[in-house]
mmCIF file of N, CA and C in Angstrom:
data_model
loop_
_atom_site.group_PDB
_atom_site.id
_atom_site.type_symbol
_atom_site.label_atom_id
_atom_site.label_comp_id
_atom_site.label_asym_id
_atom_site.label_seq_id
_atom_site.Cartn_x
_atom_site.Cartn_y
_atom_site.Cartn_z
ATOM 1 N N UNK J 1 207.934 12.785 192.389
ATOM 2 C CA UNK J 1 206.825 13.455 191.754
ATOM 3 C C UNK J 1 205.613 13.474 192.670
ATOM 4 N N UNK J 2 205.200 12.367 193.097
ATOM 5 C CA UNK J 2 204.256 12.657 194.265
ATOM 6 C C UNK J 2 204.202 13.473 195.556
ATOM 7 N N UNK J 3 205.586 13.300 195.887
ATOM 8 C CA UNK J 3 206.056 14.455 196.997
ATOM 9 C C UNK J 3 205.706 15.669 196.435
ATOM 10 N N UNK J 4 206.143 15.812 195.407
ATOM 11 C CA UNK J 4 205.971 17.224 194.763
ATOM 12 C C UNK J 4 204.122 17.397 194.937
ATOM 13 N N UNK J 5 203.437 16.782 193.994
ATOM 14 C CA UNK J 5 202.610 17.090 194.176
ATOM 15 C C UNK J 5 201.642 17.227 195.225
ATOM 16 N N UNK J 6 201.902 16.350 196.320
ATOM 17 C CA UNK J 6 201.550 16.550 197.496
ATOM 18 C C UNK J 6 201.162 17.883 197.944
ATOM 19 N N UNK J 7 203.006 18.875 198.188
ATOM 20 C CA UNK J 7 203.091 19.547 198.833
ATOM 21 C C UNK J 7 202.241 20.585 197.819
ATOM 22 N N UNK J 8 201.878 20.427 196.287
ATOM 23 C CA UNK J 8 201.383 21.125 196.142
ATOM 24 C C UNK J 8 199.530 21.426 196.008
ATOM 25 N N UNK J 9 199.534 20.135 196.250
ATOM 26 C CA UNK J 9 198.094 19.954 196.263
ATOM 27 C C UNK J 9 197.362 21.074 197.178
ATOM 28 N N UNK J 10 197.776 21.430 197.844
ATOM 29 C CA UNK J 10 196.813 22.930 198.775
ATOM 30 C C UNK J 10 196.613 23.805 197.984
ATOM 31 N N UNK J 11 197.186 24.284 196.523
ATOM 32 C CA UNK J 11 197.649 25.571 196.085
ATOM 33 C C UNK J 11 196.526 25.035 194.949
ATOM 34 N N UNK J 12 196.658 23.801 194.507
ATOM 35 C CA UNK J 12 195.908 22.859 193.608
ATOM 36 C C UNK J 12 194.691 23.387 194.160
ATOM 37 N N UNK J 13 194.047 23.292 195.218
ATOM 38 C CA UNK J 13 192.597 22.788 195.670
ATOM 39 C C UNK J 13 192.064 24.163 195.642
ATOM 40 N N UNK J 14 192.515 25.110 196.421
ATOM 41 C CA UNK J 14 192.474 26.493 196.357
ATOM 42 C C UNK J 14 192.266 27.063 195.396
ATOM 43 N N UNK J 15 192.518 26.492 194.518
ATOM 44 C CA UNK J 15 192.921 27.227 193.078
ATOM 45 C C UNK J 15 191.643 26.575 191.767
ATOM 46 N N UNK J 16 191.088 25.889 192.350
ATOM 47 C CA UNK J 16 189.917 25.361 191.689
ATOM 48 C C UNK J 16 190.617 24.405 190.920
ATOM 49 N N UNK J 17 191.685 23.754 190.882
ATOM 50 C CA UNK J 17 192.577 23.151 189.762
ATOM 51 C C UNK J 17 193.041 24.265 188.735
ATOM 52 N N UNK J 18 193.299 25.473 189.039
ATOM 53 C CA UNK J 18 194.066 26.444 187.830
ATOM 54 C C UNK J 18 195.688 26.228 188.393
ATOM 55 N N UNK J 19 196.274 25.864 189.562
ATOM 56 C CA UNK J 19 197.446 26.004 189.551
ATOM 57 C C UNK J 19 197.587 24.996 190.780
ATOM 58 N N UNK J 20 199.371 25.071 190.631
ATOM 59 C CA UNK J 20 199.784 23.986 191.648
ATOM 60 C C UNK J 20 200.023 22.476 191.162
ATOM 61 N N UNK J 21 200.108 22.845 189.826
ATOM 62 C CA UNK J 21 200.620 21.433 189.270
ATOM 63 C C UNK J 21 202.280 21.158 189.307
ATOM 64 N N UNK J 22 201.980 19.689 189.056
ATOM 65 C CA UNK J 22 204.145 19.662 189.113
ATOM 66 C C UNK J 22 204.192 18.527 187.108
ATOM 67 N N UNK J 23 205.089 19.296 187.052
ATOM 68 C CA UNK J 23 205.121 18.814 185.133
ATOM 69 C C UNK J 23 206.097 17.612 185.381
ATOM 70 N N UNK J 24 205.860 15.967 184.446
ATOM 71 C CA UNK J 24 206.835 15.708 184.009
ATOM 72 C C UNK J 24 206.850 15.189 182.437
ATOM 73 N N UNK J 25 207.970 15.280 181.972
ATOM 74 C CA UNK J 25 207.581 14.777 180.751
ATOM 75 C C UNK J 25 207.994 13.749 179.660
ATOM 76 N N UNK J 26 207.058 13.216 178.927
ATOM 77 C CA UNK J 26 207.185 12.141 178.195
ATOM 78 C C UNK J 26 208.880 12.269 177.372
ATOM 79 N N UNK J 27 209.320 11.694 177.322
ATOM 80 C CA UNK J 27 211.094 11.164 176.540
ATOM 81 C C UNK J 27 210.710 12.514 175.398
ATOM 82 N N UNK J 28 212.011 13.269 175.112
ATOM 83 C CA UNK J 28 211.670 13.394 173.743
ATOM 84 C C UNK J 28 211.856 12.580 172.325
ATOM 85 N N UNK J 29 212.728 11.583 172.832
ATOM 86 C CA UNK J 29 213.137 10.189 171.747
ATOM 87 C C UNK J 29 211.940 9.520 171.335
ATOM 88 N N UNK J 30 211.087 9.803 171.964
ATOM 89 C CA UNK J 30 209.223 9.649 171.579
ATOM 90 C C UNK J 30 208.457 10.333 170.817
ATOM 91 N N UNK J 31 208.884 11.657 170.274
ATOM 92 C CA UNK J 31 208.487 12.502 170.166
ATOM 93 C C UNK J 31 208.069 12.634 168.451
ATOM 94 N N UNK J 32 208.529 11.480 168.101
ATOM 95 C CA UNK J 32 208.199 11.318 166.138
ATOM 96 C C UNK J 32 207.312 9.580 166.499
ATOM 97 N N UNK J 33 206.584 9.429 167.512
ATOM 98 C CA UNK J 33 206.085 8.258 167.717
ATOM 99 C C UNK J 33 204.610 8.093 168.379
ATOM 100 N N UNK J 34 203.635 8.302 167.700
ATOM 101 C CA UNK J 34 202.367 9.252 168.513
ATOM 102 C C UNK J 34 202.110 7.869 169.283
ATOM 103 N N UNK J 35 201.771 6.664 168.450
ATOM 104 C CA UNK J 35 201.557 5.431 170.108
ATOM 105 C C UNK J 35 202.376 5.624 171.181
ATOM 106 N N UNK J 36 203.420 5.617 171.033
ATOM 107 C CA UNK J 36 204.401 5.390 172.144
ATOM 108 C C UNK J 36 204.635 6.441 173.190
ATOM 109 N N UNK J 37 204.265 8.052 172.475
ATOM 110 C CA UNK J 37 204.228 8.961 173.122
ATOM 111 C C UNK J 37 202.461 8.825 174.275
ATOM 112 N N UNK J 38 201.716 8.272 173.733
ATOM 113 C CA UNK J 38 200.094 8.466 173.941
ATOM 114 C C UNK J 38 200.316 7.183 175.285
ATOM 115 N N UNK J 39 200.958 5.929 175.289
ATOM 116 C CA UNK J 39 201.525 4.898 175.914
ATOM 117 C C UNK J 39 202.319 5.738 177.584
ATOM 118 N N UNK J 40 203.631 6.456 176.839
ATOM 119 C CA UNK J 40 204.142 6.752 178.190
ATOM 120 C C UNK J 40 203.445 7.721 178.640
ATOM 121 N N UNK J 41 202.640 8.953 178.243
ATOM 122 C CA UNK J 41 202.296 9.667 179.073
ATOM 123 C C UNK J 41 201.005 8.888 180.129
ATOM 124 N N UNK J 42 200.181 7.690 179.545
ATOM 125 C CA UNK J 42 199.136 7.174 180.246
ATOM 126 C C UNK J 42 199.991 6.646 181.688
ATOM 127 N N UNK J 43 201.293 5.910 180.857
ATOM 128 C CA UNK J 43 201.717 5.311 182.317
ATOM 129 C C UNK J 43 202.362 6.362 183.035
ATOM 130 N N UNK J 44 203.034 7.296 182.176
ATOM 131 C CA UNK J 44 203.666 8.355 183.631
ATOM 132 C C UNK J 44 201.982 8.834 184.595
ATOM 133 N N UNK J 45 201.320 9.256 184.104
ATOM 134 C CA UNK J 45 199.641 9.807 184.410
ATOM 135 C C UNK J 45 199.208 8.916 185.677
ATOM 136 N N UNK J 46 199.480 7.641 185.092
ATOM 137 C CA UNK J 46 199.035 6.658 186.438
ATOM 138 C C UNK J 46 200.022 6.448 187.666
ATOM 139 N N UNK J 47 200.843 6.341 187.202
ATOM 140 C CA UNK J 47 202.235 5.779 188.015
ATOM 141 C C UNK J 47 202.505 6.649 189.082
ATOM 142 N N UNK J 48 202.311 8.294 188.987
ATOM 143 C CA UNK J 48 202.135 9.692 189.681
ATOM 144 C C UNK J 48 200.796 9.704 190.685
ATOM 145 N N UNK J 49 200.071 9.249 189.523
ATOM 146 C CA UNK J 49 198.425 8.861 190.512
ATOM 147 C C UNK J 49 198.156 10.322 191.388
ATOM 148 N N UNK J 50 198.245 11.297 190.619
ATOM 149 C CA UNK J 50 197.867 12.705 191.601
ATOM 150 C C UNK J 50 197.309 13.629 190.615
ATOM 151 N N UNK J 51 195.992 14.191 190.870
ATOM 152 C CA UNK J 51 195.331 14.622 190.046
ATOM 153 C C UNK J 51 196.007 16.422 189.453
ATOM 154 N N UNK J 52 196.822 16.420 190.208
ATOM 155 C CA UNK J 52 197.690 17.665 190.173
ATOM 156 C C UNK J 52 199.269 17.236 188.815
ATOM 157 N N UNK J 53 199.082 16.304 188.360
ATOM 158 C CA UNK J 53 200.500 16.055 187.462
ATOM 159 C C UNK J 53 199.804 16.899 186.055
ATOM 160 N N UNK J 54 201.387 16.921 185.308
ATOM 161 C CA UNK J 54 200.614 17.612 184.394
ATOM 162 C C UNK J 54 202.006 16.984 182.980
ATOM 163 N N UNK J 55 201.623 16.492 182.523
ATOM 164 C CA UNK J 55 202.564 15.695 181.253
ATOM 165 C C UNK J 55 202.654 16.607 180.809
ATOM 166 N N UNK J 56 203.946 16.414 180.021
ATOM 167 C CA UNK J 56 204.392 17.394 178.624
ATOM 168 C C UNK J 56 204.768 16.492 177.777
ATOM 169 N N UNK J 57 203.758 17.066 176.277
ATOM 170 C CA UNK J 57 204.112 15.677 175.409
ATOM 171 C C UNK J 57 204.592 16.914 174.269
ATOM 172 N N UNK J 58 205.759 16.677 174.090
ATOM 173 C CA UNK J 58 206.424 17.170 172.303
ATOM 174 C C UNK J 58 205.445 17.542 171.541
ATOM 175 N N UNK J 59 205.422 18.897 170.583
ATOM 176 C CA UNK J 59 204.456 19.668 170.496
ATOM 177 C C UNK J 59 205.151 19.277 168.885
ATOM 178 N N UNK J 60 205.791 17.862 168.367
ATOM 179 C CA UNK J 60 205.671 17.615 166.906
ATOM 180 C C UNK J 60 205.022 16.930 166.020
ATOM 181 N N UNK J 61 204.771 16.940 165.278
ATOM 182 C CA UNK J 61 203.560 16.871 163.988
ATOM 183 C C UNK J 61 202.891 15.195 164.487
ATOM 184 N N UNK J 62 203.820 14.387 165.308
ATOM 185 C CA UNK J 62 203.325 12.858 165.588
ATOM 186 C C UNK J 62 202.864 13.664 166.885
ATOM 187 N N UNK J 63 203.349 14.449 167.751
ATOM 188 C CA UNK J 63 202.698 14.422 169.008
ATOM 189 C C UNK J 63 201.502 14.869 169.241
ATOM 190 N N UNK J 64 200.404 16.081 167.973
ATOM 191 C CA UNK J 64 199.562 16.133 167.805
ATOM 192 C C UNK J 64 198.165 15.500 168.476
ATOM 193 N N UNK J 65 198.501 14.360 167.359
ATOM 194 C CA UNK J 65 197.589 13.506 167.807
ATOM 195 C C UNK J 65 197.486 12.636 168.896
ATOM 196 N N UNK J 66 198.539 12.390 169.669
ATOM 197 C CA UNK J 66 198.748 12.199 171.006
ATOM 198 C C UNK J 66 198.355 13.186 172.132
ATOM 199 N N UNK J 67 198.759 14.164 171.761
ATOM 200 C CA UNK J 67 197.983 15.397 172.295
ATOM 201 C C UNK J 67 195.927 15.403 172.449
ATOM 202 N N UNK J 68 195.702 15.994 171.637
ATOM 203 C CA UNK J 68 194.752 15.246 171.776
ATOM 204 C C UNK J 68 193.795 13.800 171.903
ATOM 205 N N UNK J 69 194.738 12.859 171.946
ATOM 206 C CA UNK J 69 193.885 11.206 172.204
ATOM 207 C C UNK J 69 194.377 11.702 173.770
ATOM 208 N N UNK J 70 195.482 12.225 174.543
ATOM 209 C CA UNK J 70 195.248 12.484 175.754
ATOM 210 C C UNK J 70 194.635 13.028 176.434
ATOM 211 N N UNK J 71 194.313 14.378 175.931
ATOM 212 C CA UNK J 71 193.171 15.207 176.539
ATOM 213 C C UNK J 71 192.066 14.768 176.380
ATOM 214 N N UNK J 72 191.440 14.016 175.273
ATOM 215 C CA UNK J 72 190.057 13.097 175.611
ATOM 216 C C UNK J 72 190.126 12.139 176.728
ATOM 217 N N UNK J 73 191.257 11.610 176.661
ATOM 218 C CA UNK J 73 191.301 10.476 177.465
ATOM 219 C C UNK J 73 191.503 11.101 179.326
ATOM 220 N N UNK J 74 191.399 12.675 179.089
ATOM 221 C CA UNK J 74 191.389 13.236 181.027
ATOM 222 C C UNK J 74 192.519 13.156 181.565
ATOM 223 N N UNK J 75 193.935 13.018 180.927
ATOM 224 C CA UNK J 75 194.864 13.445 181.121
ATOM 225 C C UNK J 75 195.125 15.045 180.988
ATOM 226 N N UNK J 76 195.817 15.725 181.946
ATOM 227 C CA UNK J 76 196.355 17.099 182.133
ATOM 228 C C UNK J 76 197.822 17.297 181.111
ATOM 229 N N UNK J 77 197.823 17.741 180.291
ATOM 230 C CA UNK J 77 198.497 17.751 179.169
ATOM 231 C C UNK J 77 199.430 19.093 179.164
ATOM 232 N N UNK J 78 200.627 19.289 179.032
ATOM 233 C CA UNK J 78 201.423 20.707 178.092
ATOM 234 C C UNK J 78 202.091 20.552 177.298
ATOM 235 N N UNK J 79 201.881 21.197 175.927
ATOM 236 C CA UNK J 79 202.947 20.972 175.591
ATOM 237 C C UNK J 79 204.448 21.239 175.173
ATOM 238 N N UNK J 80 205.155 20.489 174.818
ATOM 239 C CA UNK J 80 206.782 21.439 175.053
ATOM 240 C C UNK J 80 207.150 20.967 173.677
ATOM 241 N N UNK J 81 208.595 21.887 173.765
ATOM 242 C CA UNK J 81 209.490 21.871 172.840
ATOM 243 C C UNK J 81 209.373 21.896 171.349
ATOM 244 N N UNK J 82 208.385 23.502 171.657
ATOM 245 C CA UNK J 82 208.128 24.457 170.414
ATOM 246 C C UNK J 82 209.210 25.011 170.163
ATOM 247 N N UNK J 83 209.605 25.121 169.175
ATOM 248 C CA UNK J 83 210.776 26.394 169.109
ATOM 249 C C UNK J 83 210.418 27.067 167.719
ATOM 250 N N UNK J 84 209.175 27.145 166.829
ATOM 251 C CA UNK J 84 209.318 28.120 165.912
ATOM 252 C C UNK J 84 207.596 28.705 165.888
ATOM 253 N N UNK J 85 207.600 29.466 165.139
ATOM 254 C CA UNK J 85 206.177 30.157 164.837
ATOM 255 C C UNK J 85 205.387 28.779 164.463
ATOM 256 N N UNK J 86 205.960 28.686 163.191
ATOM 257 C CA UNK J 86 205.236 27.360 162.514
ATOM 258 C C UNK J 86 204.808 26.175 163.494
ATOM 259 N N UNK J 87 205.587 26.121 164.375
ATOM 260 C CA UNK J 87 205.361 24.836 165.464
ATOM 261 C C UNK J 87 204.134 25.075 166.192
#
C-alpha cells in the first residue's frame, strides 16, 4: 500500500489532493460493528501513514456512524458496498 501510494503521490500533489489515491478497505465482517469498523479503519489510516490512502468503510446502517466519526476525525473515507437505492 505504501508503494502504491508512493508512486502515486505525484498525481496526488498535482492534483491539489483531488486524485491519486490508492483505496483499502476495512473487513466487511465489520461492517454491522460501527466501533470496530471506526478502530480498523484508524489503524489501517496509520499503519499506511500516506496522506494519499483512502479507506472504504461499508456503507451499512452501523457503518454510518463510523463514517462520519472518521471524517471528523481527518481520515479520507469511501464508501463501498452499496447495492440498492435505499442504501
Amino acid at each position: 500500500m505504501r508503494a502504491a501510494c508512493d508512486v502515486l503521490a505525484p498525481v496526488y500533489l498535482a492534483s491539489g489532493g483531488e486524485d491519486g489515491f490508492v483505496s483499502i478497505e476495512v473487513s466487511p465482517h465489520l461492517a454491522y460493528d460501527t466501533q470496530a469498523t471506526i478502530d480498523e479503519a484508524h489503524r489501517l489510516f496509520t499503519a499506511v501513514d500516506r496522506p494519499n490512502v483512502l479507506v472504504k468503510i461499508p456503507g451499512t446502517r452501523e457503518g454510518v456512524p463510523a463514517i462520519l466519526r472518521c471524517l471528523q476525525d481527518g481520515l479520507n473515507i469511501n464508501i463501498t458496498l452499496l447495492f440498492s437505492l435505499t442504501q
